[in-house]
Coordinates of C-alpha atoms and ligand atoms in Angstrom, one line a residue:
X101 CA -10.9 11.9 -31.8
X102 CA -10.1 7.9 -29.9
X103 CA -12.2 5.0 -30.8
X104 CA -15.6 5.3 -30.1
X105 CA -16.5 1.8 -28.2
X106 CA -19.7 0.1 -29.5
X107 CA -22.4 -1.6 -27.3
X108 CA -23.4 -4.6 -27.7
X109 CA -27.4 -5.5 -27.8
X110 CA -29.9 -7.2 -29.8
X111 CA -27.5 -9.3 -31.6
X112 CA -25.7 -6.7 -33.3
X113 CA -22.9 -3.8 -32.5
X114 CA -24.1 -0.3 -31.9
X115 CA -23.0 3.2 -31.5
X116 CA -24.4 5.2 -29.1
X117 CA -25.8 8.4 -30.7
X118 CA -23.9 11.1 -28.2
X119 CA -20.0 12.4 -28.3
X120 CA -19.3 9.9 -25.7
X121 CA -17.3 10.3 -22.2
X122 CA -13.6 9.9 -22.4
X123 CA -11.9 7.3 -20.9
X124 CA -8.7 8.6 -19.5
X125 CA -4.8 7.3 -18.9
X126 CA -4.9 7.9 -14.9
X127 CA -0.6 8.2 -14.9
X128 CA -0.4 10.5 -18.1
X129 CA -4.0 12.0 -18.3
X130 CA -3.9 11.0 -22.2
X131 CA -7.1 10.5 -23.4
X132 CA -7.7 6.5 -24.6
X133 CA -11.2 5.7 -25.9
X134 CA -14.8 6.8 -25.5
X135 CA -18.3 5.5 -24.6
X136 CA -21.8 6.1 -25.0
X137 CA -24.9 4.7 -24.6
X138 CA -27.1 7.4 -25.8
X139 CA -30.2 6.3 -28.0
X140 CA -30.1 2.3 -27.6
X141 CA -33.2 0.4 -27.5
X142 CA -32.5 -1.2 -24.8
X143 CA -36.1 -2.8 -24.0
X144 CA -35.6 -4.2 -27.0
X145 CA -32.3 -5.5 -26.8
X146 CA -33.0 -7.2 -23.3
X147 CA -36.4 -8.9 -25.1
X148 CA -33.6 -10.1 -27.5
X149 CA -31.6 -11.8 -24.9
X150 CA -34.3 -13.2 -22.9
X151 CA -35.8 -14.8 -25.8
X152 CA -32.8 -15.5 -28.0
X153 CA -29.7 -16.1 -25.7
X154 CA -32.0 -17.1 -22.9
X155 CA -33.6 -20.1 -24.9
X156 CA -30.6 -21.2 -26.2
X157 CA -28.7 -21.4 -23.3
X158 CA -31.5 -23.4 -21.7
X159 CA -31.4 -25.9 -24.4
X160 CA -27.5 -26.5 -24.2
X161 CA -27.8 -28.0 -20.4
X162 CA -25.2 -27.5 -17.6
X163 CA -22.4 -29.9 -19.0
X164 CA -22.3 -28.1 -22.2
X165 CA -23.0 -24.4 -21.1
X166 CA -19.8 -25.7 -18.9
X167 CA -18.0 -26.5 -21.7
X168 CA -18.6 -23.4 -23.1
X169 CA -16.9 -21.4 -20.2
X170 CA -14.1 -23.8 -20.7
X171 CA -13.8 -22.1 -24.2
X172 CA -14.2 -18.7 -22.5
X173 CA -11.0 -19.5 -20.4
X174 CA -8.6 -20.6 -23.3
X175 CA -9.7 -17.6 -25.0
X176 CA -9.6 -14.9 -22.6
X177 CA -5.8 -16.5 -21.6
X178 CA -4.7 -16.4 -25.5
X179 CA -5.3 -12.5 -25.1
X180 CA -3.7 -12.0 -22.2
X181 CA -1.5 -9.2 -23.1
X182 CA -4.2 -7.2 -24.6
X183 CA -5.9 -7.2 -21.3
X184 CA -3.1 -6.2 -19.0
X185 CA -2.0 -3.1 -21.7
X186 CA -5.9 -1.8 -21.2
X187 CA -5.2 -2.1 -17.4
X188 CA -2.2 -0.6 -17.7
X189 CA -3.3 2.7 -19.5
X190 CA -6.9 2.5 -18.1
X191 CA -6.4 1.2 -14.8
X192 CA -2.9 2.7 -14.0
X193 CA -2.2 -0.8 -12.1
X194 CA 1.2 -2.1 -12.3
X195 CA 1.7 -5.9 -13.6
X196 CA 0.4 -8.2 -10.5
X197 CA -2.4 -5.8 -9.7
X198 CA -3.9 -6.0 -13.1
X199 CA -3.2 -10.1 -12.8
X200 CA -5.6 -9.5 -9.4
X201 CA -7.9 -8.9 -12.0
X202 CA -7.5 -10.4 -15.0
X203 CA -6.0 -13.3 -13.7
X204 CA -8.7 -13.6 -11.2
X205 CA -11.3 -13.3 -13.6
X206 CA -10.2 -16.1 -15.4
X207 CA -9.3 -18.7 -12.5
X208 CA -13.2 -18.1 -11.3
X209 CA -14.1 -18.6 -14.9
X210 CA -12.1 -21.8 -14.9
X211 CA -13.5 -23.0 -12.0
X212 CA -17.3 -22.9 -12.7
X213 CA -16.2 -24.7 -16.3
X214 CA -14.9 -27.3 -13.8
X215 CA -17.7 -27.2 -11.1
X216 CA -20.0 -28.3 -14.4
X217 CA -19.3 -31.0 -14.5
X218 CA -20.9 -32.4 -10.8
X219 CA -24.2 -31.3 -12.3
X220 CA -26.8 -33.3 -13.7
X221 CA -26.9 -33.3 -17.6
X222 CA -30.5 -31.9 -17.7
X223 CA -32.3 -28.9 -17.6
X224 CA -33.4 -29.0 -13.5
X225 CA -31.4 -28.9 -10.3
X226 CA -33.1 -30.9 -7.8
X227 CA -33.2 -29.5 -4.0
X228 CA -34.2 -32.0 -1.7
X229 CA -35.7 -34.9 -2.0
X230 CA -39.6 -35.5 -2.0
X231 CA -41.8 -35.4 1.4
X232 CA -45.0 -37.2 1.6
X233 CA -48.3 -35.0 1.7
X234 CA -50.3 -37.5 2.4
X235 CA -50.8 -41.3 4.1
X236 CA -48.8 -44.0 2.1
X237 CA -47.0 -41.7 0.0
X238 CA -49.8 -41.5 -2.1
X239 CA -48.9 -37.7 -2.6
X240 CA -45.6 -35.8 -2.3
X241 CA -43.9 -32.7 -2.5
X242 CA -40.5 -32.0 -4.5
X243 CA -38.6 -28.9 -5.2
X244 CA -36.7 -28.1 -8.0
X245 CA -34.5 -25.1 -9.0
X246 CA -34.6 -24.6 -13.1
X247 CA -33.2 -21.3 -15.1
X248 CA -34.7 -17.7 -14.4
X249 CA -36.9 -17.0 -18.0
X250 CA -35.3 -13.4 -17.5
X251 CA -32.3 -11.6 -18.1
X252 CA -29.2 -11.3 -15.7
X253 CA -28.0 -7.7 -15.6
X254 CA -24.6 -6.4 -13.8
X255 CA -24.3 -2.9 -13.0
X256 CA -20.4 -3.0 -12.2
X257 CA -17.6 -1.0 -9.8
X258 CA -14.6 0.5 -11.5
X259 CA -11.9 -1.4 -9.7
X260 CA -12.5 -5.0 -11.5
X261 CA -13.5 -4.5 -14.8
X262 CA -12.4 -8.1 -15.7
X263 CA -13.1 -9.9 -12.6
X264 CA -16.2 -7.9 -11.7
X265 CA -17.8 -9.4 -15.4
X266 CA -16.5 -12.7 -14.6
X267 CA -17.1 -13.6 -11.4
X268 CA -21.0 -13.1 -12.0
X269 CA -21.3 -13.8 -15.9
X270 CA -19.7 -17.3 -15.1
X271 CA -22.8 -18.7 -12.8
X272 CA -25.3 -17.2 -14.5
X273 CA -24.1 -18.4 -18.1
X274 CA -23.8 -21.8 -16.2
X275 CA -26.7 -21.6 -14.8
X276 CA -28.7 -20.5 -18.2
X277 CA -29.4 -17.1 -17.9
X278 CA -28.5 -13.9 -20.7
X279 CA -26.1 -11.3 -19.0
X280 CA -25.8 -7.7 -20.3
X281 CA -23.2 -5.7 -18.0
X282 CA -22.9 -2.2 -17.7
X283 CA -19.4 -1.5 -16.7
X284 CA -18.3 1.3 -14.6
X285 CA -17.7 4.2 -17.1
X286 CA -13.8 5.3 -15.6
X287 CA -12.5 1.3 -16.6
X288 CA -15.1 0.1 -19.2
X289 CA -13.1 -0.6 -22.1
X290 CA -11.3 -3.8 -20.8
X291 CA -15.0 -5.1 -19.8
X292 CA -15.5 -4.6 -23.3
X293 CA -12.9 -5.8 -24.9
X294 CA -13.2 -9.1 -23.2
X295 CA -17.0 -8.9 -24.4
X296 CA -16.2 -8.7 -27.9
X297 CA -13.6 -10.9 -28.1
X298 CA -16.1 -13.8 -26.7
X299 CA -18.9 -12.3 -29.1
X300 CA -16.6 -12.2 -32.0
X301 CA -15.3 -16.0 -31.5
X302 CA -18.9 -17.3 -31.3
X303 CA -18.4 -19.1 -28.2
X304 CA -21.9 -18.1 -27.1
X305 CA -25.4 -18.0 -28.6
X306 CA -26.6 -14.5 -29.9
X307 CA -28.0 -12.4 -27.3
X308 CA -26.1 -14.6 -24.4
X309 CA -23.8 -11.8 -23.5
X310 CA -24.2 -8.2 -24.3
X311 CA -22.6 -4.9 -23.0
X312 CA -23.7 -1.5 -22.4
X313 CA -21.1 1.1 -22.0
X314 CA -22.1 4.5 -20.7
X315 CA -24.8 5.7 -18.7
X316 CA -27.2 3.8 -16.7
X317 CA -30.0 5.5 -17.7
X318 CA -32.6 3.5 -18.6
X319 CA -31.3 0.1 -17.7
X320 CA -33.4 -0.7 -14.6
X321 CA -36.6 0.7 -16.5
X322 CA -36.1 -1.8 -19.3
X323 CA -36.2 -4.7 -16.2
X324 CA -38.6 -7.3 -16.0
X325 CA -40.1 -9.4 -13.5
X326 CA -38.2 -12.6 -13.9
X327 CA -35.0 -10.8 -14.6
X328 CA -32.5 -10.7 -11.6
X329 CA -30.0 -7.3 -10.9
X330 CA -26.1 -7.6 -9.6
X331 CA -24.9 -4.3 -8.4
X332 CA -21.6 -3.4 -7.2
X333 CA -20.5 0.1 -5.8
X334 CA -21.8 2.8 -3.5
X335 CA -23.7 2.6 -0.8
X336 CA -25.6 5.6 -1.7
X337 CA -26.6 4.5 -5.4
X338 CA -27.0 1.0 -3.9
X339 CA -29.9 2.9 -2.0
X340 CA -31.2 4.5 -5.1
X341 CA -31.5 1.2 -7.2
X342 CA -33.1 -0.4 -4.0
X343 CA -35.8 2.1 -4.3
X344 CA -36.4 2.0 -8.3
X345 CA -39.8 0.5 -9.7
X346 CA -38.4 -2.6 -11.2
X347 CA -37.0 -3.8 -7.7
X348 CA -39.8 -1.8 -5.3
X349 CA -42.5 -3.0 -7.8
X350 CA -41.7 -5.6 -10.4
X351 CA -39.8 -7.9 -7.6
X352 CA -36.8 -8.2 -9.7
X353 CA -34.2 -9.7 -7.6
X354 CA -31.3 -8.1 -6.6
X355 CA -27.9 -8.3 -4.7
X356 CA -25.8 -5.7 -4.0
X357 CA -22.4 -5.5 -3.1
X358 CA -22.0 -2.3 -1.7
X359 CA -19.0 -0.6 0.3
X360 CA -17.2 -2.3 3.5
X361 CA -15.1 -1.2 6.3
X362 CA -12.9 -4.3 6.4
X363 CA -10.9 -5.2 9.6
X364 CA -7.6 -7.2 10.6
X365 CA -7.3 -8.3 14.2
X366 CA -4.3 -9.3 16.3
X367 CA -5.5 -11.6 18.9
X368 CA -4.0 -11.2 22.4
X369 CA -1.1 -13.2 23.7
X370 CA 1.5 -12.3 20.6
X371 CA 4.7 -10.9 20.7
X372 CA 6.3 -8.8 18.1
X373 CA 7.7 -10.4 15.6
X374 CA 5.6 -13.7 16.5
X375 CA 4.8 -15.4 13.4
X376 CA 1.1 -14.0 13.6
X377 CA 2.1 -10.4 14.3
X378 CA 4.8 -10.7 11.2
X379 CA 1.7 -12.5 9.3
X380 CA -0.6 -9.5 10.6
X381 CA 1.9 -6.8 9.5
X382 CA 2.7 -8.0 5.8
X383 CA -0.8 -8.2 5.0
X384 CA -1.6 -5.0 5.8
X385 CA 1.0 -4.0 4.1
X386 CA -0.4 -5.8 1.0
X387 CA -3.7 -5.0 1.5
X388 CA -2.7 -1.2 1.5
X389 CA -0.3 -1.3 -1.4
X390 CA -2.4 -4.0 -4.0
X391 CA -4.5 -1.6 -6.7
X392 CA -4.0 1.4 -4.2
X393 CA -6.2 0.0 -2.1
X394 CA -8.9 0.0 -4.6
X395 CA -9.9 -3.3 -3.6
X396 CA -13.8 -3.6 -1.4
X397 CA -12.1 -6.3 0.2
X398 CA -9.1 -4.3 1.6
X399 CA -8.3 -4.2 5.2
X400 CA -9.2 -0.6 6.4
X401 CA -8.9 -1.2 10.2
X402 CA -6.5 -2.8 12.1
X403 CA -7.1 -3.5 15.5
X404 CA -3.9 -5.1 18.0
X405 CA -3.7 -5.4 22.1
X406 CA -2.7 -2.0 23.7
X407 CA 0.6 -3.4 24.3
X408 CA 1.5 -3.7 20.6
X409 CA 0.1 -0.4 19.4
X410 CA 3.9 0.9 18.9
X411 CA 5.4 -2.1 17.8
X412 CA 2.9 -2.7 15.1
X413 CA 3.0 0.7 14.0
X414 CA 6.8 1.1 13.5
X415 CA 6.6 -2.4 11.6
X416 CA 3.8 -1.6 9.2
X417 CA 4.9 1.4 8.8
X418 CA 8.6 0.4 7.7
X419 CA 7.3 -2.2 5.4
X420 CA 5.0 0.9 3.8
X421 CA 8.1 3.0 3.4
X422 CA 9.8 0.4 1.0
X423 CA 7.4 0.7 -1.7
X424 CA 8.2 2.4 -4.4
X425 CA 4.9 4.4 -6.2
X426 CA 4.6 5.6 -10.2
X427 CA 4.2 4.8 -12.8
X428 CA 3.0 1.0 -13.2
X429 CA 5.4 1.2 -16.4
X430 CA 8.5 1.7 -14.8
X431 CA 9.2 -2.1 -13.6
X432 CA 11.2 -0.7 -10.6
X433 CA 7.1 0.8 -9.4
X434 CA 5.2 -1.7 -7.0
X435 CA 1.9 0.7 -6.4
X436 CA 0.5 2.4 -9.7
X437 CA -2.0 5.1 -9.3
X438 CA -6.0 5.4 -8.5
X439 CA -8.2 5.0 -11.3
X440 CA -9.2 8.5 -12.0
X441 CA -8.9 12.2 -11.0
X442 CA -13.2 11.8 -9.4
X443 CA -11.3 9.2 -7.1
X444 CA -8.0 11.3 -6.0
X445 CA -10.3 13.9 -5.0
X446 CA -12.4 10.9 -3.2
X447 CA -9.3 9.8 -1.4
X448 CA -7.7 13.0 -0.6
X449 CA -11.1 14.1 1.1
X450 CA -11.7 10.3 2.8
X451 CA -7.9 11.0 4.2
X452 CA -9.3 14.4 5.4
X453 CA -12.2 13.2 7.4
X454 CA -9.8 10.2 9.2
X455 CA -7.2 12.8 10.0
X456 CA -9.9 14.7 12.1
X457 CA -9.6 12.0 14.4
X458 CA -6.5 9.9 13.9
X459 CA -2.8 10.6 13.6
X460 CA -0.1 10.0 10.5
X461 CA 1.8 6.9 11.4
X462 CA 3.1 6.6 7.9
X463 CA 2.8 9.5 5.2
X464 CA 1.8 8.4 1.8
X465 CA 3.3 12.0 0.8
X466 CA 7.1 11.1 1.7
X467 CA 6.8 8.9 -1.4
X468 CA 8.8 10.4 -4.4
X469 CA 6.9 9.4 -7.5
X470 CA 8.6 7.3 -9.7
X471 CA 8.0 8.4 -13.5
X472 CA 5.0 10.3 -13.0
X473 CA 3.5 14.0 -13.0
X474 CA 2.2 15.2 -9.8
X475 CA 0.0 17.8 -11.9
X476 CA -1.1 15.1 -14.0
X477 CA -0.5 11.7 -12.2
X478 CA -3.8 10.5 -9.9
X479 CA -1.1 8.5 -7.6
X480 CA -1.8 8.7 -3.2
X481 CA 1.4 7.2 -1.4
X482 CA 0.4 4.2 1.2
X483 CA -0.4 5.9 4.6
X484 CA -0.9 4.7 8.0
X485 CA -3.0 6.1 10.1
X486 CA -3.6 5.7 13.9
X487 CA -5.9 6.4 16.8
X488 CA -5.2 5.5 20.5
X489 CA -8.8 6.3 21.1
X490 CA -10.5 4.3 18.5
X491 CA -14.2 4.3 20.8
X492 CA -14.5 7.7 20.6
X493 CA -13.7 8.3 17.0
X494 CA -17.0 7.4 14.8
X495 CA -15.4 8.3 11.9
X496 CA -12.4 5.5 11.6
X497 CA -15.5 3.0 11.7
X498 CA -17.5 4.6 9.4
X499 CA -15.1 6.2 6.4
X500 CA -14.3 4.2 4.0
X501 CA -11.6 5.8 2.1
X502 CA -11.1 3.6 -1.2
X503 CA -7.3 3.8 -1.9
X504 CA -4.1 2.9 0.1
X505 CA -5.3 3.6 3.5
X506 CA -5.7 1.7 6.7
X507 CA -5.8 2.9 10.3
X508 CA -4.2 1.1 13.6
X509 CA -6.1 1.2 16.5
X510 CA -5.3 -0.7 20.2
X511 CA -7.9 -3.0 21.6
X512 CA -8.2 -3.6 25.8
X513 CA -9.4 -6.8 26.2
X514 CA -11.3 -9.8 23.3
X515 CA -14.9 -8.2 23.9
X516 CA -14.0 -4.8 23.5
X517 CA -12.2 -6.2 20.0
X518 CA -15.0 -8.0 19.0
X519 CA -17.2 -4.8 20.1
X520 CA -14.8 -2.3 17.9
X521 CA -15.0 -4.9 14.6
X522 CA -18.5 -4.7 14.6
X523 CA -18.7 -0.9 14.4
X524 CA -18.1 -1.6 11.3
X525 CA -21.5 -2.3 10.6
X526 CA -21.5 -5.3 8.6
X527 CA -18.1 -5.9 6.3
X528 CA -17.2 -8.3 3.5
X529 CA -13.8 -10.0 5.0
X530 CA -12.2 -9.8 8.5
X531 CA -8.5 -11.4 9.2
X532 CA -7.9 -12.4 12.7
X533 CA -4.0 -13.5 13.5
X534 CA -3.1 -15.8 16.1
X535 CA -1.6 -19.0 17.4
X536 CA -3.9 -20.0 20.4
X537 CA -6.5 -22.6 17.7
X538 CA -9.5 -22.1 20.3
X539 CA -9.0 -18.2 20.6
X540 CA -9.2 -18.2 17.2
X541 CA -12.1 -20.5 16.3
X542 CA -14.4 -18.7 19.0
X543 CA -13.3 -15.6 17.2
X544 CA -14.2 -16.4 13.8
X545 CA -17.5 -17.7 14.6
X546 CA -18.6 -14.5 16.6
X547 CA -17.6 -12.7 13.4
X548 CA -19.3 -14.8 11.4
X549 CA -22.3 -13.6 12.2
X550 CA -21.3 -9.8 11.3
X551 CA -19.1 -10.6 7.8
X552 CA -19.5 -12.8 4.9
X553 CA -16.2 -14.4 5.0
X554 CA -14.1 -14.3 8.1
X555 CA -10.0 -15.3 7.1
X556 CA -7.9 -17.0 9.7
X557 CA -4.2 -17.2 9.9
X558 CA -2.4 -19.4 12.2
X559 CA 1.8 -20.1 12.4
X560 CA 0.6 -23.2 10.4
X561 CA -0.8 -21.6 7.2
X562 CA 1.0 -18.2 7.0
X563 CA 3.0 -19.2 4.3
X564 CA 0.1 -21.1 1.7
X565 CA -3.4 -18.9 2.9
X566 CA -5.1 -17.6 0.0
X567 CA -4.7 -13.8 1.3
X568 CA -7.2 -11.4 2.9
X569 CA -8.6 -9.5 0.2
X570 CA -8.2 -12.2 -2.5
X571 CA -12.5 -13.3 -3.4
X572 CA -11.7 -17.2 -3.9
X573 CA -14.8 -18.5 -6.2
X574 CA -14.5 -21.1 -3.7
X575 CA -16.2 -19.0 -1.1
X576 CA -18.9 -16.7 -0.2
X577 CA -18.5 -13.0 -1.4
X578 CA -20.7 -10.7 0.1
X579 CA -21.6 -9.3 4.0
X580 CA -24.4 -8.2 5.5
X581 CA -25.7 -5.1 7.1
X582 CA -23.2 -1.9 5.4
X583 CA -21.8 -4.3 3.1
X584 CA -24.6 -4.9 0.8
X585 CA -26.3 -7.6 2.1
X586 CA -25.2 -9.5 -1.1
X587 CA -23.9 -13.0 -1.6
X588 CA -22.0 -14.1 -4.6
X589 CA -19.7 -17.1 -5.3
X590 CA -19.3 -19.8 -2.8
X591 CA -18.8 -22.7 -5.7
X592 CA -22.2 -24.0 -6.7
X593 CA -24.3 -21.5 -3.8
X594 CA -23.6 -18.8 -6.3
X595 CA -26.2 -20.9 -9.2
X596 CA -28.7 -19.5 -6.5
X597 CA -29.6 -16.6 -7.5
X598 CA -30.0 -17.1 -11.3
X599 CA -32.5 -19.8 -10.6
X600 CA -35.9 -19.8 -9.1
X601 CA -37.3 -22.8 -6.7
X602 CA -40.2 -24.3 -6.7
X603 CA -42.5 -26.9 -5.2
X604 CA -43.8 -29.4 -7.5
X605 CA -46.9 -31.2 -5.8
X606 CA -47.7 -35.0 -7.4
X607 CA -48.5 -38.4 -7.4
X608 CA -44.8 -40.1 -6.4
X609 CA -44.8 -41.6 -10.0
X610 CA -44.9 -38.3 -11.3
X611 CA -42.3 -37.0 -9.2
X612 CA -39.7 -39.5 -10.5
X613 CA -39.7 -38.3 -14.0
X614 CA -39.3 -34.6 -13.0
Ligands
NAP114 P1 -20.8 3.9 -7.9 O1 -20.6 5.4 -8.2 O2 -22.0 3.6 -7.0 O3 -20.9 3.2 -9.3 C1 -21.1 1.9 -9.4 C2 -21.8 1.6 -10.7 O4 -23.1 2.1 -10.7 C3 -21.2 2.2 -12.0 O5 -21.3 1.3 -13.0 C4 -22.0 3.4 -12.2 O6 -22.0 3.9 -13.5 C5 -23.4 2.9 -11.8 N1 -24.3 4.0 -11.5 C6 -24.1 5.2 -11.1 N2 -25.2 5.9 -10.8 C7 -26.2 5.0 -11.0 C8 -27.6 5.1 -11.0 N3 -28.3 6.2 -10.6 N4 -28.4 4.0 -11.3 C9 -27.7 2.8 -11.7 N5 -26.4 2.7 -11.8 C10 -25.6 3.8 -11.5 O7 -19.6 3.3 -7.2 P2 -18.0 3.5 -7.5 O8 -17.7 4.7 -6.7 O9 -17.8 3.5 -8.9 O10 -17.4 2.2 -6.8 C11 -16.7 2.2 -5.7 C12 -17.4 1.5 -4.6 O11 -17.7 0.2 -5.0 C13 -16.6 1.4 -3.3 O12 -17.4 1.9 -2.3 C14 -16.4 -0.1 -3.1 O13 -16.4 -0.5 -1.8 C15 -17.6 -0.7 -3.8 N6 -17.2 -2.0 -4.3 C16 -17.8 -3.1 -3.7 C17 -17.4 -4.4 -4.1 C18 -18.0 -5.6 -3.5 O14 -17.9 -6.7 -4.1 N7 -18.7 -5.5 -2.4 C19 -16.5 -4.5 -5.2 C20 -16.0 -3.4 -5.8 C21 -16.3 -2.1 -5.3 P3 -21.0 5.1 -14.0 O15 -19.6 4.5 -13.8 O16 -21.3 5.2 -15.4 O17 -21.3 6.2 -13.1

């Protein structure tokens, strides 16, 4: 039998009482570990963390909780290669697609460490300044943001399981608040891992940072008013844990990060091989090919003037032929595999429903494998698809296939563009590639309103932009509409949502000491 992993709750390390689900090697189908989650208290272990890691991360302040995550980040890079061998195995990512992860994970730890330190040395974030209530200033109004009294819990997708911890345990430890995650089950042993090393070095109070590996159920029950929910995945349980008591009744604040049919778009007036339709062209490329296309950022539809259909189709499609697919521990492999056999199946019948209405530009099945077993070996080629008549086709709007997938469709004119992006119905990221600075700008800002980050590359930046699908802690993460309607990140923006607000009502002398 592998390792049975434990959880982590109430201040202690626990077993979960059942056989446990196996967590598989996606290239060699080789079991690795197991978890369960089966008989853990968990209302008690969250009243653990709200009380116990909850007050002593409030009494620490931002400068120190800071300094804390600082600690986080010279750990987490001192076991480096532990992390990238669970990706390996777990994942089946080859070396820079695990670094997407790990890597990122630890840069957007880094960089709320450093964004501590432009915060006051207190308990309170202040919002505003005060407004008189009444003549004279006699009487004024102030708001202030302090700590959630509740717990922060992350219900997590399979494709991050270091940056998807990460990116959310780093603002909400800054900004004072407990987090237990629940991994995805398929990738949960690097979450983990990276949890019990930080436990096991005491770089935290107890009950600051627990882990539940296993099954959700039970988690939202064992939610609390003040409490606040992250989830990322499907759409369809998105809807579910929209609907649950603790959100519908208990106003336990959520944000979701849901799925996303992400665009690219050529704007008019570029010739092949002009420097935005070469910028245009590797990205999708990269987009494709980075984790299989297991990213929610990824570019899934690419949209070019009529005139270019061909052009961009042969180039795309060239680039896609060159890389090489296996196993991610061959070093002559570029793309690994997909996480698990539930998501070959997943691609395989996403691919199905496109090809009802769009043609194979590039097959992902021309691919030899490179080391790997095609009974065994969860691996999809990169594939190009395309559709001359992308208005009629609801489906290329609609599907999003979460592996190395994208399909090229023409635009007529800028509006009908603009009208084709936003079939997508809301989408984390678009990319829009051109030279003409006013085209562009006018662009962005009408796609502002439909996406949660819009990602603009001119001749002037193609060589040092920060890539489409690359989540910068920087800047927003999140869209509206299909995408969630979720906002993470965005530096200090992301501190949010871990605190409450409120209006404090006083005598101006008063106010001053707040
Ligand atoms: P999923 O099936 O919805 O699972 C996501 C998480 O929810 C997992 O931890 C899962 O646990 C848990 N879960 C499943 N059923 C649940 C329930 N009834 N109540 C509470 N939690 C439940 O999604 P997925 O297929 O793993 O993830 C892929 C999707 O995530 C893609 O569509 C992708 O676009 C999206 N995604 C979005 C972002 C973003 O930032 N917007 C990032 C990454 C991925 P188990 O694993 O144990 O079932």
């Amino acid at each position: 039998m592998t390792e049975l992993l434990l959880n982590h709750l109430g201040g202690r390390w626990t077993a979960g009482q059942g056989a446990g689900t196996a967590l598989v090697d996606p290239v060699l189908g080789t079991e690795l570990v197991r978890v369960d989650a089966t008989g853990l208290d968990l209302p008690a272990g969250f009243a653990f963390a709200r009380r116990e890691g909850g007050e002593a991360l409030r009494a620490l302040g931002y400068r120190q909780r800071g300094e804390r995550l600082a600690a986080i980040v010279k750990l987490l890079q001192a076991n480096r290669d532990a992390y990238y061998a669970i990706a390996t195995a777990n994942s089946g990512t080859v070396k820079n697609d695990s670094a997407v992860d790990i890597d990122g994970a630890i840069y957007t730890l880094g960089t709320y460490a450093k964004l501590a330190a432009s915060l006051p040395d207190g308990a309170v974030l202040p919002d505003g300044e005060a407004v008189p209530l009444a003549k004279d200033n006699a009487f004024a109004s102030r708001h202030v943001r302090v700590p959630t009294r509740g717990l922060a819990l992350f219900i997590n997708a399979f494709n991050f399981p270091a940056w998807g911890l990460w990116e959310k345990a780093a603002p909400a430890l800054l900004a004072g608040v407990p987090v237990v995650v629940k991994p995805a089950t398929a990738t949960a042993w690097l979450t983990q891992r990276m949890v019990k090393d930080v436990v096991e070095a005491g770089l935290l109070p107890a009950g600051a940072l627990n882990v539940v590996c296993g099954s959700s159920a039970g988690l939202l029950d064992a939610l609390a008013p003040f409490d606040v929910l992250s989830f990322t995945g499907s759409a369809d349980t998105a809807a579910l844990i929209r609907r649950h008591d603790a959100v519908a009744a208990r106003s336990v604040r959520v944000n979701i990060e849901a799925d996303s049919v992400n665009s690219a778009l050529l704007l008019e007036g570029e010739a092949p091989g002009s420097a935005a339709f070469e910028a245009l062209v590797k990205e999708v490329v990269r987009e494709v090919t980075v984790k299989s296309g297991q990213k929610c950022t990824a570019i899934r539809r690419v949209f070019v003037p009529e005139a270019l259909y061909g052009a961009a189709a042969e180039a795309i499609s060239a680039r896609l032929a060159k890389t090489s697919v296996g196993n991610p521990r061959n070093e002559a492999v570029r793309m690994g595999s997909l996480v698990s056999r539930a998501q070959l199946h997943a691609v395989h019948q996403g691919l199905a429903a496109l090809k009802t209405a769009a043609t194979v530009l590039h097959d992902g099945a021309t691919h030899a494998w490179v080391d790997a077993d095609p009974a065994v070996a969860c691996i999809v080629g990169p594939t190009l698809l395309g559709s001359p008549d992308p208005d009629g086709a609801a489906v290329l709007h609609d599907t999003e296939v979460f592996g190395p997938v994208a399909t090229l469709m023409p635009y007529r004119d800028a509006a009908h563009a603009r009208a084709l992006v936003a079939r997508g119905q809301g989408s984390l990221v678009a990319s829009v590639y051109g030279s003409d600075e006013a085209a562009l700008a006018d662009t962005a800002l009408d796609l502002a309103a439909t996406h949660g980050r819009v990602h603009v590359v001119s001749p002037a930046v193609v060589a040092l932009h920060s890539g489409h699908g690359n989540v910068m802690p920087q800047s927003l993460h999140g869209g509206p509409g299909r995408a969630g309607g979720g906002e993470e990140l965005g530096g200090l923006r992301a501190l949010d949502f871990y605190h409450r607000r409120a209006a404090v009502q006083a005598a101006p002398s008063v106010l001053e000491r707040l």
